[in-house]
Amino acid sequence: MRRQRSYCLLALSAAVLVVNTLQEVAAKDLRHVTEPKIPPACESLKGSGSDETAVIQKALNSCGKGKTVHLASGTFISGPLTIPSGVGLWIDNEVVLKATSNAKLFDNGKNLCGTVSTQYNGCNPLITMKNVDGSGIYGKGTIDGQGGVKLTAKTESWWDLAHEAQVKNQYQNNPTLVDIESSREIILYQVKIINAPNYHVIVGNTNGFTAWGVTINTPPSARNTDGIDPGGSQNITINECSITTGDDNIAIKAHFAPTRHISVTNCHFGPGHGMSIGSDIDQGVSDLTVENLVQQNSLNGLQIKSDRSRGGLVTNVVYSNVCMRNVTNPIVLNTQYSKTATGNHIPEYKGIVFKDIEVKTAGKFTFDGFSDAKPIEATLNNVIIAKGSTWVTEHAKINGKYVVGSGNKKC
Ligand SMILES: *[C@@H]1O[C@H](CO)[C@@H](O)[C@H](O)[C@H]1NC(C)=O
Ligand SMILES: *[C@@H]1O[C@H](CO)[C@@H](O)[C@H](O)[C@H]1NC(C)=O
């Protein structure tokens, strides 16, 4: 009898182990991702400091698959560029690709780009990769959006327009820097993306995206300048990133399709609105691992935000080995991001694991589930928070406990 029982227990714990292991494996990019290599150049260009949109675009269009247009030296000014399938743009060390300050060159036909209006989406992005496979941007050079520079024949910069829009409760029509849509296996490697007029990188409806060694740096005062926004996308790796900006450092959305199998590893976040999921998540976000993250001087740390107009299921999310300092809201799980929202897309967050988290300075922790029927379900495993912190839970089932004190993480 006794023997039988211990066999049973053994089998049970083996089964639990298998289930746990499977879950851990699944909460990531399913691809085996290694450090990218810069493909060989098809053509090398020298920047003259004047508008070179046509020259770069011509080189991209005639470059063979598996090759890169090499911006080898100098400064290039450019309007919208489109990277063809299989082709890369290699921005070499110390080279700067500046977005033109002439808003007209970004206009997408509605005569809105560079204006504040009740309408939005008036600009083409600086760099578009759409319906392409195996394209990318490589090299240690810089893409400078020139967000703070006065626009040609205007008295305001892109950032001024964004502030004006906030005051008027309208929209600024500013270009995104890198827009990836409906594509496969896209790479951003090493590049620095700075001073964005609007979002830095959007990854929409794309299967296979790797950002490796990418730096994003825009002042925290610049509005709506999200760092990297994957949405409706799968198999995503963001590794060794450094992101400082005026809005979400990363914002994972799911409005047109589910977003799943994401790994955010070995990153450093400065000022920004956090490692975020939301707000549009009605198609569901799942299988995300955030591992080895440092967050400093930011408004939010680990954030999930949505409301009943655009909520959905967020599940199988693991935050592991995160160190935070001077973060106002180190953990904020919010299901009523807009208090006035209406609709039946109820946000539901479950299977959210916080493991080996240390927050060095006092902050506010919020677990605000939608209702007793749809509570937040989270697990805490070795979560250390600073003395003086506020901990607020409502409609939340939390397994495990936090500890007030200080641990041995460095950040
Ligand atoms: C994600 O990657 C795995 C492993 O390479 C692959 O089997 C799967 O098809 C990919 N998913 C998508 C949606 O591309
Ligand atoms: C804390 O972060 C804020 C920005 O969120 C910054 O203004 C402030 O200087 C930081 N404080 C310290 C002590 O670093």
PDB file of N, CA, C and O and ligand atoms in Angstrom, residues 220 271 296-299 325-328, ligand 2:
ATOM      1  N   PRO A 220      12.213  62.059 -22.193  1.00  0.00           N
ATOM      2  CA  PRO A 220      10.950  61.676 -21.560  1.00  0.00           C
ATOM      3  C   PRO A 220       9.834  62.693 -21.752  1.00  0.00           C
ATOM      4  O   PRO A 220       8.667  62.358 -21.600  1.00  0.00           O
ATOM      5  N   PRO A 271      14.025  56.302 -18.267  1.00  0.00           N
ATOM      6  CA  PRO A 271      12.703  56.915 -18.220  1.00  0.00           C
ATOM      7  C   PRO A 271      11.787  56.416 -19.339  1.00  0.00           C
ATOM      8  O   PRO A 271      12.239  56.163 -20.453  1.00  0.00           O
ATOM      9  N   GLN A 296      14.965  51.987 -14.478  1.00  0.00           N
ATOM     10  CA  GLN A 296      15.355  53.096 -13.608  1.00  0.00           C
ATOM     11  C   GLN A 296      14.676  54.395 -14.013  1.00  0.00           C
ATOM     12  O   GLN A 296      14.549  54.687 -15.200  1.00  0.00           O
ATOM     13  N   ASN A 297      14.274  55.165 -13.010  1.00  0.00           N
ATOM     14  CA  ASN A 297      13.766  56.531 -13.213  1.00  0.00           C
ATOM     15  C   ASN A 297      12.555  56.593 -14.130  1.00  0.00           C
ATOM     16  O   ASN A 297      12.438  57.504 -14.950  1.00  0.00           O
ATOM     17  N   SER A 298      11.663  55.617 -14.002  1.00  0.00           N
ATOM     18  CA  SER A 298      10.520  55.629 -14.909  1.00  0.00           C
ATOM     19  C   SER A 298       9.200  55.722 -14.154  1.00  0.00           C
ATOM     20  O   SER A 298       9.145  55.530 -12.944  1.00  0.00           O
ATOM     21  N   LEU A 299       8.166  56.050 -14.916  1.00  0.00           N
ATOM     22  CA  LEU A 299       6.831  56.180 -14.338  1.00  0.00           C
ATOM     23  C   LEU A 299       6.309  54.803 -13.921  1.00  0.00           C
ATOM     24  O   LEU A 299       5.854  54.621 -12.797  1.00  0.00           O
ATOM     25  N   ARG A 325      14.701  50.743  -9.763  1.00  0.00           N
ATOM     26  CA  ARG A 325      15.068  51.828  -8.855  1.00  0.00           C
ATOM     27  C   ARG A 325      14.388  53.113  -9.330  1.00  0.00           C
ATOM     28  O   ARG A 325      14.377  53.406 -10.523  1.00  0.00           O
ATOM     29  N   ASN A 326      13.824  53.858  -8.382  1.00  0.00           N
ATOM     30  CA  ASN A 326      13.162  55.129  -8.717  1.00  0.00           C
ATOM     31  C   ASN A 326      12.087  54.944  -9.802  1.00  0.00           C
ATOM     32  O   ASN A 326      12.087  55.618 -10.812  1.00  0.00           O
ATOM     33  N   VAL A 327      11.213  53.988  -9.544  1.00  0.00           N
ATOM     34  CA  VAL A 327      10.077  53.740 -10.437  1.00  0.00           C
ATOM     35  C   VAL A 327       8.799  54.044  -9.635  1.00  0.00           C
ATOM     36  O   VAL A 327       8.595  53.495  -8.558  1.00  0.00           O
ATOM     37  N   THR A 328       7.960  54.935 -10.147  1.00  0.00           N
ATOM     38  CA  THR A 328       6.772  55.376  -9.403  1.00  0.00           C
ATOM     39  C   THR A 328       5.786  54.220  -9.159  1.00  0.00           C
ATOM     40  O   THR A 328       5.335  54.014  -8.048  1.00  0.00           O
TER      41      THR A 328
HETATM   42  C1  LIG B   2      13.787  59.711 -10.456  1.00  0.00           C
HETATM   43  O1  LIG B   2      13.207  59.677 -11.736  1.00  0.00           O
HETATM   44  C2  LIG B   2      12.729  60.929 -12.173  1.00  0.00           C
HETATM   45  C3  LIG B   2      12.088  60.708 -13.535  1.00  0.00           C
HETATM   46  O2  LIG B   2      11.008  59.830 -13.428  1.00  0.00           O
HETATM   47  C4  LIG B   2      13.852  61.927 -12.265  1.00  0.00           C
HETATM   48  O3  LIG B   2      13.343  63.177 -12.625  1.00  0.00           O
HETATM   49  C5  LIG B   2      14.568  62.013 -10.937  1.00  0.00           C
HETATM   50  O4  LIG B   2      15.706  62.831 -11.049  1.00  0.00           O
HETATM   51  C6  LIG B   2      14.986  60.632 -10.468  1.00  0.00           C
HETATM   52  N1  LIG B   2      15.568  60.704  -9.137  1.00  0.00           N
HETATM   53  C7  LIG B   2      16.755  60.193  -8.852  1.00  0.00           C
HETATM   54  C8  LIG B   2      17.168  60.287  -7.415  1.00  0.00           C
HETATM   55  O5  LIG B   2      17.483  59.666  -9.692  1.00  0.00           O
END
